CSV table of C-alpha atoms in Angstrom, one decimal:
chain,number,residue,atom,x,y,z
A,735,ARG,CA,-15.0,14.2,7.0
A,736,ASN,CA,-18.6,13.4,6.8
A,737,GLY,CA,-21.3,15.0,9.0
A,738,GLY,CA,-21.1,12.3,11.6
A,739,GLY,CA,-17.5,13.2,12.5
A,740,SER,CA,-16.1,9.9,11.2
A,741,ILE,CA,-13.4,9.8,8.5
A,742,ASP,CA,-14.9,9.4,5.0
A,743,THR,CA,-14.0,6.6,2.6
A,744,GLU,CA,-11.8,8.7,0.5
A,745,ALA,CA,-9.6,9.7,3.4
A,746,LEU,CA,-9.4,6.1,4.6
A,747,LEU,CA,-8.3,4.9,1.2
A,748,ALA,CA,-5.8,7.6,0.9
A,749,ASN,CA,-4.3,6.8,4.3
A,750,LEU,CA,-4.3,3.1,3.4
A,751,SER,CA,-2.5,3.7,0.2
A,752,GLU,CA,0.2,5.8,1.9
A,753,THR,CA,0.6,3.2,4.7
A,754,LEU,CA,1.0,0.4,2.2
A,755,ALA,CA,3.5,2.4,0.2
A,756,SER,CA,5.6,3.0,3.4
A,757,ALA,CA,5.5,-0.7,4.3
A,758,ASN,CA,6.6,-1.6,0.8
A,759,ALA,CA,9.5,0.9,1.0
A,760,ILE,CA,10.6,-0.5,4.4
A,761,LEU,CA,10.5,-4.1,3.2
A,762,SER,CA,12.3,-3.3,0.0
A,763,ASP,CA,15.1,-1.6,2.0
A,764,LEU,CA,15.4,-4.6,4.3
A,765,ALA,CA,15.4,-7.1,1.5
A,766,PHE,CA,18.3,-5.5,-0.2
A,767,ASP,CA,20.4,-6.0,2.9
A,768,LEU,CA,19.8,-9.7,2.8
A,769,GLU,CA,20.7,-12.5,0.4
A,770,GLY,CA,19.2,-15.8,-0.7
A,771,SER,CA,15.8,-17.1,0.4
A,772,ARG,CA,15.2,-14.4,3.0
A,773,ARG,CA,15.7,-11.7,0.4
A,774,HIS,CA,13.3,-13.5,-2.0
A,775,MET,CA,10.7,-13.9,0.8
A,776,LEU,CA,10.8,-10.2,1.7
A,777,LEU,CA,10.6,-9.2,-2.0
A,778,GLY,CA,7.6,-11.4,-2.4
A,779,VAL,CA,5.9,-9.8,0.6
A,780,ALA,CA,6.8,-6.4,-0.9
A,781,GLN,CA,5.0,-7.4,-4.2
A,782,ILE,CA,1.9,-8.5,-2.3
A,783,ILE,CA,1.9,-5.1,-0.5
A,784,GLU,CA,2.3,-3.4,-3.9
A,785,LEU,CA,-0.7,-5.2,-5.2
A,786,GLY,CA,-2.7,-4.0,-2.2
A,787,THR,CA,-1.5,-0.5,-2.9
A,788,LEU,CA,-2.7,-0.8,-6.5
A,789,LEU,CA,-6.1,-2.0,-5.3
A,790,ALA,CA,-6.4,0.8,-2.8
A,791,ASN,CA,-5.5,3.4,-5.4
A,792,LYS,CA,-8.1,1.9,-7.8
A,793,ALA,CA,-10.8,2.1,-5.1
A,794,LEU,CA,-9.7,5.7,-4.3
A,795,ASP,CA,-10.0,6.6,-8.0
A,796,ARG,CA,-13.5,5.3,-8.0
A,797,VAL,CA,-14.5,7.2,-4.9
A,798,GLU,CA,-13.0,10.4,-6.4
A,799,LEU,CA,-15.0,9.9,-9.6
A,800,ARG,CA,-18.3,9.8,-7.6
A,801,THR,CA,-17.6,13.0,-5.8
């Protein structure tokens, strides 16, 4: 935390990364219970979430390098 009592950027990015990873795991589990186009749709959304996770992790790496 910073001096103002709000959550710092590093903590926000770490929380975002964990939240996206959880959402990806949930969607992947749901997708494997389905077949056809619904399965493909959920797997596509899971891939988008994974890309968001990668971006959040990259931003977190940059923040950690500055501290």
